[in-house]
Amino acid sequence: MGEFRLYIGNKCFSSWSLRPWVAMEQCGIPFEETTIRLRTPETAANLAKVSPTGTVPVLMHGERLIWETLAILEYLADLFPEKRLWPEDRAARALARCVATEMHSGFLELRYGWPMNLRRPKGRKELEGAAAGHEQRIKAIWRQCRAAHGRDGPFLFGHFTAADAMYAPVVTRFDTYGGPLDPDIKSYVDAILATPAMKKWYAEAAKEPWPEPGPDE
């Protein structure tokens, strides 16, 4: 089959686009990318040309189309087992899939309260109700994974996995809105932000010329 092409949205705020992008970039999987500018009158028509759901990300592999972030990560894990996108240990792998799926399907109120926006000035923004509970749940997940399986490296399961890719946009939210973080949480946030892939994403987001505001501006 042909090479990979990943369709993504604006790097400043497209959190779902970041997840497979950072996984492929961090793992050294070569791909081309096409950005579909979001929040314009033409966005829906442009998305409809490449995405059956009208959303990004979408991965093209030759003539094969894979949509939905977690499905893309699973597809890549199948193709590149040597990249260890899932932990090799069965118990660790089960936990990684649990927390990745929880991220995929949950934390909606936190996402609304702390929308990904890489150009927003940093500072604590308090969450209320369910969103505040989500903040605590995410911290608990990170601590559980690190305590049980993170001793061989700085990430949730030691080395970088699909679980880290799923939580990468949340890391940006903690960095932007979380204010002073507990040392163990800050250590994980800093480890993700220090990866070459995340540094590249931030640098390219800063160069985006489009004037539309971020989601909370």
Tab-separated table of C-alpha atoms in Angstrom:
chain	number	residue	atom	x	y	z
A	1	MET	CA	0.000	0.000	0.000
A	2	GLY	CA	1.022	3.616	-0.400
A	3	GLU	CA	2.409	5.998	2.166
A	4	PHE	CA	0.444	7.662	4.931
A	5	ARG	CA	-1.393	10.955	4.692
A	6	LEU	CA	-2.923	12.426	7.842
A	7	TYR	CA	-5.671	15.023	7.545
A	8	ILE	CA	-5.749	17.373	10.522
A	9	GLY	CA	-7.230	20.671	11.640
A	10	ASN	CA	-5.605	23.830	12.978
A	11	LYS	CA	-2.695	22.992	15.259
A	12	CYS	CA	-3.593	25.803	17.645
A	13	PHE	CA	-6.765	24.127	18.861
A	14	SER	CA	-7.526	20.833	17.077
A	15	SER	CA	-6.994	18.490	20.001
A	16	TRP	CA	-8.172	15.348	18.220
A	17	SER	CA	-5.763	16.030	15.346
A	18	LEU	CA	-2.853	16.195	17.779
A	19	ARG	CA	-3.304	12.647	19.057
A	20	PRO	CA	-2.375	10.537	16.002
A	21	TRP	CA	0.004	13.244	14.750
A	22	VAL	CA	2.087	13.205	17.921
A	23	ALA	CA	2.092	9.397	18.000
A	24	MET	CA	3.353	9.114	14.426
A	25	GLU	CA	5.876	11.902	14.838
A	26	GLN	CA	7.190	10.661	18.172
A	27	CYS	CA	7.479	7.077	16.919
A	28	GLY	CA	9.192	8.038	13.678
A	29	ILE	CA	6.440	6.823	11.351
A	30	PRO	CA	6.785	8.843	8.114
A	31	PHE	CA	3.660	10.597	6.862
A	32	GLU	CA	2.442	13.548	4.876
A	33	GLU	CA	-0.085	15.902	6.390
A	34	THR	CA	-2.862	18.018	4.983
A	35	THR	CA	-4.418	20.729	7.128
A	36	ILE	CA	-8.086	21.504	6.692
A	37	ARG	CA	-8.706	24.920	8.179
A	38	LEU	CA	-11.507	24.758	10.712
A	39	ARG	CA	-14.233	27.305	11.502
A	40	THR	CA	-14.637	28.808	8.073
A	41	PRO	CA	-17.648	28.800	5.723
A	42	GLU	CA	-15.824	26.230	3.578
A	43	THR	CA	-14.845	23.863	6.389
A	44	ALA	CA	-17.802	21.479	6.185
A	45	ALA	CA	-17.466	21.034	2.419
A	46	ASN	CA	-13.709	20.496	2.667
A	47	LEU	CA	-14.089	17.932	5.441
A	48	ALA	CA	-16.774	16.078	3.506
A	49	LYS	CA	-14.267	15.424	0.721
A	50	VAL	CA	-12.033	13.317	2.970
A	51	SER	CA	-13.974	12.329	6.089
A	52	PRO	CA	-17.116	10.196	6.355
A	53	THR	CA	-17.915	11.829	9.699
A	54	GLY	CA	-17.102	15.396	8.704
A	55	THR	CA	-14.358	15.560	11.317
A	56	VAL	CA	-10.595	15.205	11.574
A	57	PRO	CA	-8.270	13.426	12.029
A	58	VAL	CA	-8.444	11.012	9.135
A	59	LEU	CA	-5.602	8.745	8.047
A	60	MET	CA	-5.197	7.639	4.435
A	61	HIS	CA	-2.973	4.615	3.845
A	62	GLY	CA	-2.917	4.066	0.131
A	63	GLU	CA	-6.597	3.734	-0.718
A	64	ARG	CA	-7.540	2.704	2.820
A	65	LEU	CA	-9.331	5.272	4.973
A	66	ILE	CA	-9.152	5.139	8.777
A	67	TRP	CA	-11.101	7.623	10.841
A	68	GLU	CA	-11.602	8.091	14.590
A	69	THR	CA	-8.502	8.779	16.647
A	70	LEU	CA	-8.366	5.588	18.656
A	71	ALA	CA	-8.944	3.465	15.539
A	72	ILE	CA	-6.010	5.221	13.874
A	73	LEU	CA	-3.765	4.464	16.845
A	74	GLU	CA	-4.850	0.819	16.877
A	75	TYR	CA	-4.195	0.552	13.141
A	76	LEU	CA	-0.705	1.968	13.565
A	77	ALA	CA	-0.018	-0.352	16.490
A	78	ASP	CA	-0.951	-3.325	14.300
A	79	LEU	CA	1.294	-2.166	11.452
A	80	PHE	CA	4.256	-1.203	13.617
A	81	PRO	CA	4.460	-3.534	16.622
A	82	GLU	CA	8.109	-2.599	17.083
A	83	LYS	CA	7.032	0.957	17.990
A	84	ARG	CA	5.310	-0.434	21.100
A	85	LEU	CA	2.329	1.895	20.919
A	86	TRP	CA	0.765	-0.421	23.483
A	87	PRO	CA	2.775	-1.836	26.408
A	88	GLU	CA	4.067	-5.365	25.988
A	89	ASP	CA	3.019	-6.491	29.471
A	90	ARG	CA	-0.568	-7.741	29.428
A	91	ALA	CA	-1.654	-5.995	32.613
A	92	ALA	CA	-0.060	-2.734	31.531
A	93	ARG	CA	-1.614	-3.052	28.075
A	94	ALA	CA	-5.070	-3.603	29.566
A	95	LEU	CA	-4.709	-0.514	31.756
A	96	ALA	CA	-3.388	1.539	28.846
A	97	ARG	CA	-6.399	0.624	26.730
A	98	CYS	CA	-8.770	1.399	29.603
A	99	VAL	CA	-7.405	4.881	30.205
A	100	ALA	CA	-7.099	5.644	26.481
A	101	THR	CA	-10.713	4.652	25.906
A	102	GLU	CA	-11.835	6.629	28.949
A	103	MET	CA	-10.170	9.669	27.411
A	104	HIS	CA	-11.741	8.978	24.025
A	105	SER	CA	-15.270	8.831	25.388
A	106	GLY	CA	-15.195	11.038	28.469
A	107	PHE	CA	-14.197	14.280	30.193
A	108	LEU	CA	-16.510	16.382	28.007
A	109	GLU	CA	-17.095	19.057	30.642
A	110	LEU	CA	-13.365	19.496	31.194
A	111	ARG	CA	-12.826	19.805	27.460
A	112	TYR	CA	-15.419	22.589	27.328
A	113	GLY	CA	-14.082	24.288	30.442
A	114	TRP	CA	-10.452	24.038	29.355
A	115	PRO	CA	-10.538	24.039	25.531
A	116	MET	CA	-7.187	23.424	23.880
A	117	ASN	CA	-5.746	26.758	22.819
A	118	LEU	CA	-1.993	26.999	22.407
A	119	ARG	CA	-1.973	30.773	22.130
A	120	ARG	CA	-3.973	31.517	25.249
A	121	PRO	CA	-1.974	33.155	28.083
A	122	LYS	CA	-1.236	30.670	30.848
A	123	GLY	CA	-3.005	30.994	34.170
A	124	ARG	CA	-5.239	29.083	36.509
A	125	LYS	CA	-8.850	28.791	35.364
A	126	GLU	CA	-11.044	27.166	37.972
A	127	LEU	CA	-13.394	24.382	36.978
A	128	GLU	CA	-16.751	23.664	38.572
A	129	GLY	CA	-19.046	20.690	38.966
A	130	ALA	CA	-18.339	17.692	36.776
A	131	ALA	CA	-15.385	19.412	35.117
A	132	ALA	CA	-13.622	19.797	38.460
A	133	GLY	CA	-14.174	16.100	39.071
A	134	HIS	CA	-12.673	15.333	35.686
A	135	GLU	CA	-9.526	17.241	36.599
A	136	GLN	CA	-9.092	15.080	39.684
A	137	ARG	CA	-9.877	11.882	37.777
A	138	ILE	CA	-7.235	12.626	35.158
A	139	LYS	CA	-4.655	13.254	37.849
A	140	ALA	CA	-5.601	9.937	39.457
A	141	ILE	CA	-5.192	8.132	36.116
A	142	TRP	CA	-1.769	9.600	35.552
A	143	ARG	CA	-0.663	8.704	39.064
A	144	GLN	CA	-2.011	5.166	38.806
A	145	CYS	CA	-0.253	4.479	35.509
A	146	ARG	CA	3.017	6.057	36.583
A	147	ALA	CA	3.059	4.228	39.917
A	148	ALA	CA	2.239	0.836	38.439
A	149	HIS	CA	4.125	0.913	35.141
A	150	GLY	CA	6.147	4.106	34.749
A	151	ARG	CA	9.398	3.281	36.494
A	152	ASP	CA	11.349	2.747	33.235
A	153	GLY	CA	10.731	6.203	31.805
A	154	PRO	CA	8.911	9.545	32.187
A	155	PHE	CA	5.656	8.578	30.475
A	156	LEU	CA	2.517	6.816	31.713
A	157	PHE	CA	3.929	3.371	30.942
A	158	GLY	CA	7.604	4.267	30.949
A	159	HIS	CA	8.092	4.598	27.191
A	160	PHE	CA	5.789	6.676	24.977
A	161	THR	CA	2.555	4.855	24.128
A	162	ALA	CA	-0.838	5.458	22.568
A	163	ALA	CA	-2.089	6.348	26.043
A	164	ASP	CA	0.305	9.298	26.140
A	165	ALA	CA	-0.870	10.339	22.680
A	166	MET	CA	-4.481	10.257	23.869
A	167	TYR	CA	-3.673	12.483	26.855
A	168	ALA	CA	-1.308	14.859	25.032
A	169	PRO	CA	-4.021	17.485	24.366
A	170	VAL	CA	-5.037	17.285	28.036
A	171	VAL	CA	-1.424	17.944	28.962
A	172	THR	CA	-1.646	21.193	26.999
A	173	ARG	CA	-4.795	22.074	28.920
A	174	PHE	CA	-3.129	21.468	32.286
A	175	ASP	CA	-0.190	23.574	31.127
A	176	THR	CA	-2.446	26.409	29.930
A	177	TYR	CA	-5.166	26.467	32.586
A	178	GLY	CA	-3.912	24.377	35.493
A	179	GLY	CA	-1.772	26.981	37.230
A	180	PRO	CA	0.787	25.625	39.696
A	181	LEU	CA	0.752	21.836	39.453
A	182	ASP	CA	1.651	19.168	42.011
A	183	PRO	CA	5.266	18.051	41.438
A	184	ASP	CA	4.364	14.598	40.117
A	185	ILE	CA	1.730	15.983	37.741
A	186	LYS	CA	4.088	18.721	36.564
A	187	SER	CA	6.794	16.120	35.941
A	188	TYR	CA	4.517	14.214	33.561
A	189	VAL	CA	3.249	17.386	31.866
A	190	ASP	CA	6.810	18.590	31.364
A	191	ALA	CA	7.892	15.196	29.970
A	192	ILE	CA	5.194	15.262	27.288
A	193	LEU	CA	5.835	18.904	26.390
A	194	ALA	CA	9.576	18.205	26.108
A	195	THR	CA	9.195	15.517	23.432
A	196	PRO	CA	10.476	16.518	19.994
A	197	ALA	CA	7.036	15.836	18.551
A	198	MET	CA	5.235	18.205	20.917
A	199	LYS	CA	7.864	20.897	20.451
A	200	LYS	CA	7.371	20.640	16.690
A	201	TRP	CA	3.571	20.834	17.001
A	202	TYR	CA	3.800	23.970	19.172
A	203	ALA	CA	6.289	25.602	16.803
A	204	GLU	CA	4.078	24.949	13.797
A	205	ALA	CA	0.971	26.105	15.659
A	206	ALA	CA	2.717	29.402	16.401
A	207	LYS	CA	3.303	29.932	12.677
A	208	GLU	CA	-0.339	29.488	11.651
A	209	PRO	CA	-1.410	32.714	9.930
A	210	TRP	CA	-5.134	32.362	10.374
A	211	PRO	CA	-6.870	35.079	12.370
A	212	GLU	CA	-9.846	33.187	13.751
A	213	PRO	CA	-9.885	33.090	17.561
A	214	GLY	CA	-9.218	30.066	19.692
A	215	PRO	CA	-12.210	28.265	21.183
A	216	ASP	CA	-12.370	30.308	24.408
A	217	GLU	CA	-11.523	33.744	23.005
